Short mmCIF file of C-alpha atoms in Angstrom, two decimals:
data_model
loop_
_atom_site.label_atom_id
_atom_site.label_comp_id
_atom_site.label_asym_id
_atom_site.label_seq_id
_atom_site.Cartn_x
_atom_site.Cartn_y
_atom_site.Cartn_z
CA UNK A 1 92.77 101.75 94.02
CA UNK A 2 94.43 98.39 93.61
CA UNK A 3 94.85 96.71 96.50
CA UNK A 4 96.18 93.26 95.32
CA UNK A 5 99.73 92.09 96.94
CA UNK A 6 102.76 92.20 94.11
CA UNK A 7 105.06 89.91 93.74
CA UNK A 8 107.42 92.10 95.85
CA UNK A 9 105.16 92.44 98.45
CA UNK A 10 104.57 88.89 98.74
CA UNK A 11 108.20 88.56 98.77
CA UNK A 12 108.76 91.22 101.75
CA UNK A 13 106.52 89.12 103.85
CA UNK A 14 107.91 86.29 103.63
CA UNK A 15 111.19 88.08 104.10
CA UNK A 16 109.43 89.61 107.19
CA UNK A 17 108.24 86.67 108.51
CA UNK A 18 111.31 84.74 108.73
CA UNK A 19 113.22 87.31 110.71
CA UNK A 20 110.56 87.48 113.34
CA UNK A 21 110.12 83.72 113.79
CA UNK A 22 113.53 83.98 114.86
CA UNK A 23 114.29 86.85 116.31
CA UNK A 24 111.36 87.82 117.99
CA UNK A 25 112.51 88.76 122.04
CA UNK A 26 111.93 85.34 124.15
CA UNK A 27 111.52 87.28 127.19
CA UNK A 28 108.21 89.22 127.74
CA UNK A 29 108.52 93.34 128.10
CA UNK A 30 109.05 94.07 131.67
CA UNK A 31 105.58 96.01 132.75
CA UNK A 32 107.64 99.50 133.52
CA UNK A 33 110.16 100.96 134.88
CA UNK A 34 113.77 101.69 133.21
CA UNK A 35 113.75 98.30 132.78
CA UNK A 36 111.10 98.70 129.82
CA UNK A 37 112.73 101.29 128.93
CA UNK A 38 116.02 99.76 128.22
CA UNK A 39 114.37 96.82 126.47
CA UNK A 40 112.40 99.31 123.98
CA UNK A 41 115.73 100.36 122.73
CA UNK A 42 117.44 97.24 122.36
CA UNK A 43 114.60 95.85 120.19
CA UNK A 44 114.54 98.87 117.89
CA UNK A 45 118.19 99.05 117.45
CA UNK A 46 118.19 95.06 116.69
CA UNK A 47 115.41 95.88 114.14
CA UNK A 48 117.43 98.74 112.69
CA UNK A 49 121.17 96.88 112.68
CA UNK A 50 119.26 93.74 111.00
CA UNK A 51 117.51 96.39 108.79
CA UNK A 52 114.07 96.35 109.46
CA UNK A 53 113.40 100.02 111.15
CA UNK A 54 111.71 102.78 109.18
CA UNK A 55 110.15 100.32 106.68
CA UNK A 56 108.20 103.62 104.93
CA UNK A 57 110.79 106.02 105.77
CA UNK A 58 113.18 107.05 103.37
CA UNK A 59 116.69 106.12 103.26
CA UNK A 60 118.68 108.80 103.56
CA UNK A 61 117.69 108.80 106.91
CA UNK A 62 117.81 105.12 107.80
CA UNK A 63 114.83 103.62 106.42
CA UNK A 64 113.82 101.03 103.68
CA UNK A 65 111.78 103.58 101.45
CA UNK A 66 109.53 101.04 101.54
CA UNK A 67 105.58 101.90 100.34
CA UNK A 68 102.60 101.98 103.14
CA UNK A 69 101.17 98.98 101.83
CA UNK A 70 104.64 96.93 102.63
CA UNK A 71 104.66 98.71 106.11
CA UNK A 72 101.09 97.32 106.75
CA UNK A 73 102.47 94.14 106.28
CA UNK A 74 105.14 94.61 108.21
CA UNK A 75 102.81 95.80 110.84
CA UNK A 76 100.64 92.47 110.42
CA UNK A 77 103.60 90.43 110.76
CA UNK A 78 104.59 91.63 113.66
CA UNK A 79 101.11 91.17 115.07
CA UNK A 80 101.02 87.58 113.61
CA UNK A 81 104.68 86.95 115.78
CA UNK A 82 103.07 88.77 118.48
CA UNK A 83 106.09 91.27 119.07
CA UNK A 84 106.57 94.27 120.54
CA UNK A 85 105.15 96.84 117.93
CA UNK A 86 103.33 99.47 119.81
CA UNK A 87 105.83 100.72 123.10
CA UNK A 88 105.41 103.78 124.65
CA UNK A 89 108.70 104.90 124.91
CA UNK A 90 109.40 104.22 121.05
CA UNK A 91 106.09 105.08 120.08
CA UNK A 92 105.93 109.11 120.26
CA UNK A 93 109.74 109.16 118.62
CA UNK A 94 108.62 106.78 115.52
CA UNK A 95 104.89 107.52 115.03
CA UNK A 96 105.32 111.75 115.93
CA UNK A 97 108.29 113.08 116.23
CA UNK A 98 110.00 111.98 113.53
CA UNK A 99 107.24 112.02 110.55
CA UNK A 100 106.69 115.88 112.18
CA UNK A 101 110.57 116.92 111.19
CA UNK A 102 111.13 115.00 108.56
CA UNK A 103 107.54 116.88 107.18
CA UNK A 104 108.58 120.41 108.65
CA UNK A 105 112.18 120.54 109.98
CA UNK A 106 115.53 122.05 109.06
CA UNK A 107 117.88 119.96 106.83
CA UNK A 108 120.02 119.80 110.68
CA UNK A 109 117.31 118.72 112.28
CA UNK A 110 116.37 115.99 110.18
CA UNK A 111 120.41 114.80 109.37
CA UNK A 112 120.56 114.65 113.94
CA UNK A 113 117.40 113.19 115.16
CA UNK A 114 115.78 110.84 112.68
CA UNK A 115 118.98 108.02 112.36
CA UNK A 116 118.55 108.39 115.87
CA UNK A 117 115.42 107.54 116.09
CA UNK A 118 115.14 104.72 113.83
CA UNK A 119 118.22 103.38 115.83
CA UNK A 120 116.92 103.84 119.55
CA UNK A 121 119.45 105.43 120.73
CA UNK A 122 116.68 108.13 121.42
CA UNK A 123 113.35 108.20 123.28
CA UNK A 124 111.05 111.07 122.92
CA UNK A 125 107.97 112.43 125.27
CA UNK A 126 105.15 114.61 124.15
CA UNK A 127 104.60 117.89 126.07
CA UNK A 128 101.23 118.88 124.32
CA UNK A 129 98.34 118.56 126.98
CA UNK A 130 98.20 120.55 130.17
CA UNK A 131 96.31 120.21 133.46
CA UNK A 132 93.31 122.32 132.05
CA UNK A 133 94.39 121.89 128.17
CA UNK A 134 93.90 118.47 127.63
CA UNK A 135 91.53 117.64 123.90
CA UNK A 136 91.43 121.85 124.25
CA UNK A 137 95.02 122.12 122.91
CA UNK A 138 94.82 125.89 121.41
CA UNK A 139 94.15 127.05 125.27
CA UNK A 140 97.44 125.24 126.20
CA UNK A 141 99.55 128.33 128.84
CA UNK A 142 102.92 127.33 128.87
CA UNK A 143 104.59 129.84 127.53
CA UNK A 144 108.03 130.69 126.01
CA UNK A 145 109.44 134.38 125.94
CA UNK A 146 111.94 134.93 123.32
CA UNK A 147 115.27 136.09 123.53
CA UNK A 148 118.44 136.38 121.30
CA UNK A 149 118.97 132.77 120.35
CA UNK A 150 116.78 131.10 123.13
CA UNK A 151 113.23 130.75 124.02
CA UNK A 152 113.08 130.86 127.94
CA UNK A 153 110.31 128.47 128.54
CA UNK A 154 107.86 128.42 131.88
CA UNK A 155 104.88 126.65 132.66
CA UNK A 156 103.81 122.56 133.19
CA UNK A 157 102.93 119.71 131.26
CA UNK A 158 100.49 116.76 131.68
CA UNK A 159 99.87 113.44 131.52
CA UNK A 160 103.32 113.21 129.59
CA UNK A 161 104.18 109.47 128.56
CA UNK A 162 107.47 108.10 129.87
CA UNK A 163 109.06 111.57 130.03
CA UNK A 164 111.66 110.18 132.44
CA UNK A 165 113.21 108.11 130.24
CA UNK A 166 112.95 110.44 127.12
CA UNK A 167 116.14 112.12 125.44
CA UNK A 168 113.91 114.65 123.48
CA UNK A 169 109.89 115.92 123.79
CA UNK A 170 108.26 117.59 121.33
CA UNK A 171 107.17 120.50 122.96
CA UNK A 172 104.29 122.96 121.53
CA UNK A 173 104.07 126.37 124.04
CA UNK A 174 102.30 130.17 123.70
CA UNK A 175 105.30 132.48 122.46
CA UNK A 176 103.57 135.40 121.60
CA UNK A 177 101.48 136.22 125.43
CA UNK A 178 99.15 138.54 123.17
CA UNK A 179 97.65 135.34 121.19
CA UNK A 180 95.09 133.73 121.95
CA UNK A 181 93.50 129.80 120.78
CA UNK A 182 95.66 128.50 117.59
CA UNK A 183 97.95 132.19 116.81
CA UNK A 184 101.02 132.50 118.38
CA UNK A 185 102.33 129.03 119.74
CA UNK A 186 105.65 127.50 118.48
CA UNK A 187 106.66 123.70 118.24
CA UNK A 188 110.50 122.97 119.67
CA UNK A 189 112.47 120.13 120.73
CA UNK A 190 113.55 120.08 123.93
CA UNK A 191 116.34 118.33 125.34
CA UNK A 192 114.98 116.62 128.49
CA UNK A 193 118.62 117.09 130.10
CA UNK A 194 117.95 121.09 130.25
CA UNK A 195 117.94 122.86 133.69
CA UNK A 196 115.13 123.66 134.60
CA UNK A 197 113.13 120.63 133.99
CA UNK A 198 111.33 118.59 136.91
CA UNK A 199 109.56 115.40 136.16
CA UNK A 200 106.81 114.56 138.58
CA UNK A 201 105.35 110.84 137.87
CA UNK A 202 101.33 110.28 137.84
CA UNK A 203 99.94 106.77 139.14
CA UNK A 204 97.58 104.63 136.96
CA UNK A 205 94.77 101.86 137.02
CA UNK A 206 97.34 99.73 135.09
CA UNK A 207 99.63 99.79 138.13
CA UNK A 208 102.66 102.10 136.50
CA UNK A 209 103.82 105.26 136.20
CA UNK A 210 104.35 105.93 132.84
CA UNK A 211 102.69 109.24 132.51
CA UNK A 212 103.88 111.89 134.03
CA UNK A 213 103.49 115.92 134.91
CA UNK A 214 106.47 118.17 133.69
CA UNK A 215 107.45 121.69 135.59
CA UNK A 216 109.58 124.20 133.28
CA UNK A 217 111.45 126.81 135.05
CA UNK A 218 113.19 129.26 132.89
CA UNK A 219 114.02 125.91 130.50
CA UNK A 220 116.32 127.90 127.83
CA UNK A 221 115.77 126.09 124.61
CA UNK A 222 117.76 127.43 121.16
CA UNK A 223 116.17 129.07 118.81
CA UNK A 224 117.56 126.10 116.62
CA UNK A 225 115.13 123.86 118.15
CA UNK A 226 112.29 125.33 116.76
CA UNK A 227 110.30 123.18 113.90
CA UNK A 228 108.47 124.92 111.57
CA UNK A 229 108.37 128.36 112.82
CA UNK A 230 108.13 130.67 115.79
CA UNK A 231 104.36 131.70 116.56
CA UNK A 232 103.51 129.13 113.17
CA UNK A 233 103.73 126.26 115.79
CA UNK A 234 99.55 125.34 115.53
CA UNK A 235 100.43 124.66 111.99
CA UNK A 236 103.35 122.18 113.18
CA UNK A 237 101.32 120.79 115.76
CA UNK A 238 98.39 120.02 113.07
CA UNK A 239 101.05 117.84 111.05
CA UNK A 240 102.27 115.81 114.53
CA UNK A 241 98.42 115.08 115.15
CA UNK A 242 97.35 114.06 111.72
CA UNK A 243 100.64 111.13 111.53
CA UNK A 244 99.41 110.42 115.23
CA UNK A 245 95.45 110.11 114.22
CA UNK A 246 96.47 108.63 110.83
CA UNK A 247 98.91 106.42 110.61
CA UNK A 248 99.53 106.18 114.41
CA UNK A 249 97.49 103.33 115.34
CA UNK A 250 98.09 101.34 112.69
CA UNK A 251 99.45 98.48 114.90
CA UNK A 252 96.67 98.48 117.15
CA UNK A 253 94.21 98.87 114.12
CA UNK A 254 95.94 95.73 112.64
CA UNK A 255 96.70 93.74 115.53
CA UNK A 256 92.64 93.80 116.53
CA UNK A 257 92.08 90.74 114.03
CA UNK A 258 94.96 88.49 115.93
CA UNK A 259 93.31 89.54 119.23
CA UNK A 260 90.02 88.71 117.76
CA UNK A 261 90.84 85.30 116.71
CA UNK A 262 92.90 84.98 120.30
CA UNK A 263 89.49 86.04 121.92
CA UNK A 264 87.60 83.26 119.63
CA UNK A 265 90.18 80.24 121.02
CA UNK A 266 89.59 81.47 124.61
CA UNK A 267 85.78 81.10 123.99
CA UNK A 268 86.75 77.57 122.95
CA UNK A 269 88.32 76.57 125.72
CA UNK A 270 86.58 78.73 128.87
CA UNK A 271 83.64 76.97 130.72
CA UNK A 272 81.09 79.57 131.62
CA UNK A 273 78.76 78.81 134.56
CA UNK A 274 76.22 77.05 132.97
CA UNK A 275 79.23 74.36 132.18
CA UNK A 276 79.19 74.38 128.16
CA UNK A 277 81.73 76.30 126.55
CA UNK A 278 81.40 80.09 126.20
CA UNK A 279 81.73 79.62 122.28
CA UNK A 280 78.58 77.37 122.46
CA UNK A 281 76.60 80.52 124.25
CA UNK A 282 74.91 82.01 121.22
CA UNK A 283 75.13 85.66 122.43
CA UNK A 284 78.79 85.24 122.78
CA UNK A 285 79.11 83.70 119.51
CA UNK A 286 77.06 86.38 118.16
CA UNK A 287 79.11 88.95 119.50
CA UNK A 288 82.52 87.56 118.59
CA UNK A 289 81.56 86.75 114.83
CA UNK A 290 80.46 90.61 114.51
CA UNK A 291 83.77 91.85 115.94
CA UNK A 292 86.10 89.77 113.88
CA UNK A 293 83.74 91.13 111.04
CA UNK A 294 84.23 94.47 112.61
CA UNK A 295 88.27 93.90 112.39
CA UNK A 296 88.33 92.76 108.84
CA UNK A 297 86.63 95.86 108.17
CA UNK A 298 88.82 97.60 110.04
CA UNK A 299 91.74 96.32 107.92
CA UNK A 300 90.23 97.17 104.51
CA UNK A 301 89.77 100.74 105.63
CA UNK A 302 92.84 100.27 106.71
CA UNK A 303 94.61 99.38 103.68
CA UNK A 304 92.27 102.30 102.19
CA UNK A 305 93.76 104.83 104.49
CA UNK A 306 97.60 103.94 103.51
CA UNK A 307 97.16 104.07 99.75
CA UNK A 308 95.72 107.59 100.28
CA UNK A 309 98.74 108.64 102.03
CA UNK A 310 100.85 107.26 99.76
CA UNK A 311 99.23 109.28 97.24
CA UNK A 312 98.78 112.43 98.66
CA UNK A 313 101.98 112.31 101.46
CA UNK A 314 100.00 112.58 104.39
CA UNK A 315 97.78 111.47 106.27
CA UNK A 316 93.90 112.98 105.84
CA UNK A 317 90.87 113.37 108.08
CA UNK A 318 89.72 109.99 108.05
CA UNK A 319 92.27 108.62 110.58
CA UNK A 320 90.15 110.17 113.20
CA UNK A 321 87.10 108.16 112.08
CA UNK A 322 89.58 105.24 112.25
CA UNK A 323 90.53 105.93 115.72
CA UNK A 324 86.96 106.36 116.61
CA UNK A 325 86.11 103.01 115.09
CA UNK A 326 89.16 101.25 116.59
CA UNK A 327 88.37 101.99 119.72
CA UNK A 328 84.88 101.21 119.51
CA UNK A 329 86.42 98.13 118.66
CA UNK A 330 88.47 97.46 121.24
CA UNK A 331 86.52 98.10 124.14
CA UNK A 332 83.49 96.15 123.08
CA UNK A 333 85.97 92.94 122.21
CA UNK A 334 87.17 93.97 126.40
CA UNK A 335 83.79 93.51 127.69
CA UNK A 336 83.38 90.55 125.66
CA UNK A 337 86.45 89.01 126.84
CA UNK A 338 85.15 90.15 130.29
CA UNK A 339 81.92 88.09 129.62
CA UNK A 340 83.80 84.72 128.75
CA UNK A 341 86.43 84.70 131.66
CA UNK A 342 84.33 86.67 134.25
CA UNK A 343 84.36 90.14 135.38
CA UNK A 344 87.08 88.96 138.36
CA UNK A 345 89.29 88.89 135.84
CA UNK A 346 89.52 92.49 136.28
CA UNK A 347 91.95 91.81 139.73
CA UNK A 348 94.85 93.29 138.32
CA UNK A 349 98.49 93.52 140.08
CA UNK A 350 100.09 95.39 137.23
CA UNK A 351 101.59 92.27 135.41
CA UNK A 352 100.93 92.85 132.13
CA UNK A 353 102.31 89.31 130.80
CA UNK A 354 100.35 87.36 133.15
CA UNK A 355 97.61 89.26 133.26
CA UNK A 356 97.40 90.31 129.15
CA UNK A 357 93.22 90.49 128.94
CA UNK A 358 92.95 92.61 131.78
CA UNK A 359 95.49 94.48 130.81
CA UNK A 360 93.97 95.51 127.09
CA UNK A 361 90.49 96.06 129.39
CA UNK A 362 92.33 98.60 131.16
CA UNK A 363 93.87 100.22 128.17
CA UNK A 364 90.69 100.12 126.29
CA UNK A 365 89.65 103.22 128.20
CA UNK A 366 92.87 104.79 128.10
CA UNK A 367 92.96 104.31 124.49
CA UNK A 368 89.34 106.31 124.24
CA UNK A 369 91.16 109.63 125.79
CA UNK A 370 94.91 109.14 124.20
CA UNK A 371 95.34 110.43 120.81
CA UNK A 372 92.44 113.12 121.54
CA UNK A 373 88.93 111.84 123.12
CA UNK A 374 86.60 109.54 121.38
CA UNK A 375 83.96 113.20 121.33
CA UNK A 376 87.19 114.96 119.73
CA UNK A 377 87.57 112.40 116.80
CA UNK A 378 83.49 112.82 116.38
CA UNK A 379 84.36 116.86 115.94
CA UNK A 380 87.25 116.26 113.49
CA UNK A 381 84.90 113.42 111.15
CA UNK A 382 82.38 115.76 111.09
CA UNK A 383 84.14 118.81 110.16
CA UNK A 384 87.02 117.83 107.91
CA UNK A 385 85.24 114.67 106.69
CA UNK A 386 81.72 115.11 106.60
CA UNK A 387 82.01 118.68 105.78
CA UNK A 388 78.81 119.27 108.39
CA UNK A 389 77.82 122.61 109.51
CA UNK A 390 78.85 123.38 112.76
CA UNK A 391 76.04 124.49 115.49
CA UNK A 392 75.56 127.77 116.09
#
């Protein structure tokens, strides 16, 4: 595994570089609402009419067919520029949907939805989890009956991000009501315009509502809509959660060593109690010089992770001992934060821009449940990656 930069790559940063410096939004994300919404897609349309959307996707569909390596640095650029790289309502269309059909759709789906993607022009929701199938995904209920060119779908969805602003969900439901677990589930794309749909929104600790619930009544979805196959959907669904546990957080996985060294000039300039600095408290110290170690680690494995994939063409096992790591990672450089500011700092009245450290506090435990639990990523290291025995 060589992991030194080319000539081209060093070349695509600097490329990289000198479009964000300058066209990097001057405004800061509004917190939520359609507001956030509408400036999620004008950012990834100006990336994709200035020709920097898709950087690893291929370009048929709209991307630069660029390697994994050169969309790490892309991804480190944009955490260097601090800009937008990881929004919700882009997020489950760039890092999910669209790696899941281009993987396992139709040549139709792929020649509708993925231009669109790269382009913003549409948002996508995930209707996996349920009220009692959360990290227990095969004993998800929804179900779909089938009918001649529609599946007639009925049941409710949970905790589904930004679902009133999304064009599309993917969708995983029980089509065959004999199956039970992983048999008999199908993956489709449903048009959030259907009848039949009612979005309910959920209130958070971080003061928004981007998650929702989602009711189906008799939503009729084509037949045409299905990816992968009917009652093959677990199979689908497997590919969706491996680009979501592998190459998913590869902003936030990135972006840890820029919040690291942002934590490290806060320490510089933050008077604790005692009056001296809290970079001159030696447990502090301590604790920040092991998690910017901890994020340069983080990056190798990082880097290690993407020239697999490029290898193989997807993602493997290990991205959910990344995850686990990450967030690890992230929540301890929280409470650290929390340490050097003071734990009032947790006061919180939903602005994210004026209130960033409390914010990432907040999302540090919301970032231990999305994606599947910390206790789920454990199960997956241990059986795909580890090869351990399970208990009997």
């Amino acid at each position: 595994m060589d992991l030194r930069y080319s000539d081209t790559d060093r070349e695509f940063r600097e490329q990289a570089r000198a479009w964000l410096s300058t066209n990097v939004p001057r405004h800061a994300r509004p917190a939520h609402g359609p507001e956030a919404a509408a400036f999620d897609r004008a950012w990834q349309r100006k990336m994709f009419e200035h020709g920097w959307a898709g950087v690893a996707w291929p370009k048929e569909y709209g991307g630069l067919g660029l390697s994994g390596l050169q969309q790490v640095i892309w991804y480190e650029e944009l955490a260097r520029a601090q800009a937008p790289h990881y929004i919700n309502t882009t997020y489950i269309a760039l890092m999910h949907a669209g790696p899941t059909i281009a993987a396992r759709g139709t040549a139709e789906q792929k020649t509708f939805h993925l231009p669109r993607i790269l382009s913003g022009d549409s948002l996508w929701c995930q209707g996996f989890s349920e009220p009692n199938a959360g990290s227990d995904l095969a004993s998800l209920k929804t179900r779909g009956r089938v009918e001649d060119g529609v599946i007639v779908v009925n049941g409710a969805k949970m905790w589904t991000t930004d679902a009133v602003y999304a064009d599309y969900q993917e969708l995983l439901i029980r089509t065959d009501p004999a199956s039970e677990r992983h048999k008999g589930l199908t993956w489709l794309i449903c048009d959030m315009e259907l009848p039949g749909l009612d979005i309910k929104p959920i209130r958070t600790m971080l003061q928004d509502e981007h998650v929702n619930t989602v009711f189906y009544d008799d939503v009729r979805i084509p037949k045409t809509s299905v990816v992968g196959e009917i009652n093959g959907g677990w199979s689908t669904a497997l590919s969706t959660l491996s680009f979501e546990r592998g190459l998913g957080f590869i902003g936030d996985q990135l972006e840890l060593y820029e919040r690291v060294c942002r934590a490290i000039d806060l320490a510089g300039k933050v008077r604790l109690d005692s009056g001296k600095f809290a970079l001159e408290d030696d447990g502090i110290a301590q604790k920040l010089a092991g998690l910017k170690a901890d994020s340069l680690a983080i990056r190798s494995m990082t880097l290690a992770h993407i020239t697999e994939s490029d290898r193989t063409g997807e993602p493997g096992p290990n991205g959910s001992l990344m995850k686990l790591i990450v967030t690890a990672t992230h929540k301890a450089l929280s409470e650290t934060v929390g340490e050097i500011l003071g734990w009032s700092f947790l006061e919180f009245d939903g602005d994210r821009t004026a209130h960033p450290w409390t914010y990432d506090y907040l999302w540090s435990w919301v970032f231990s449940i999305a994606g599947g639990t910390s206790e789920i990523q454990r199960e997956i290291t241990a059986d795909h990656l580890l090869k351990l025995p399970r208990a009997r």
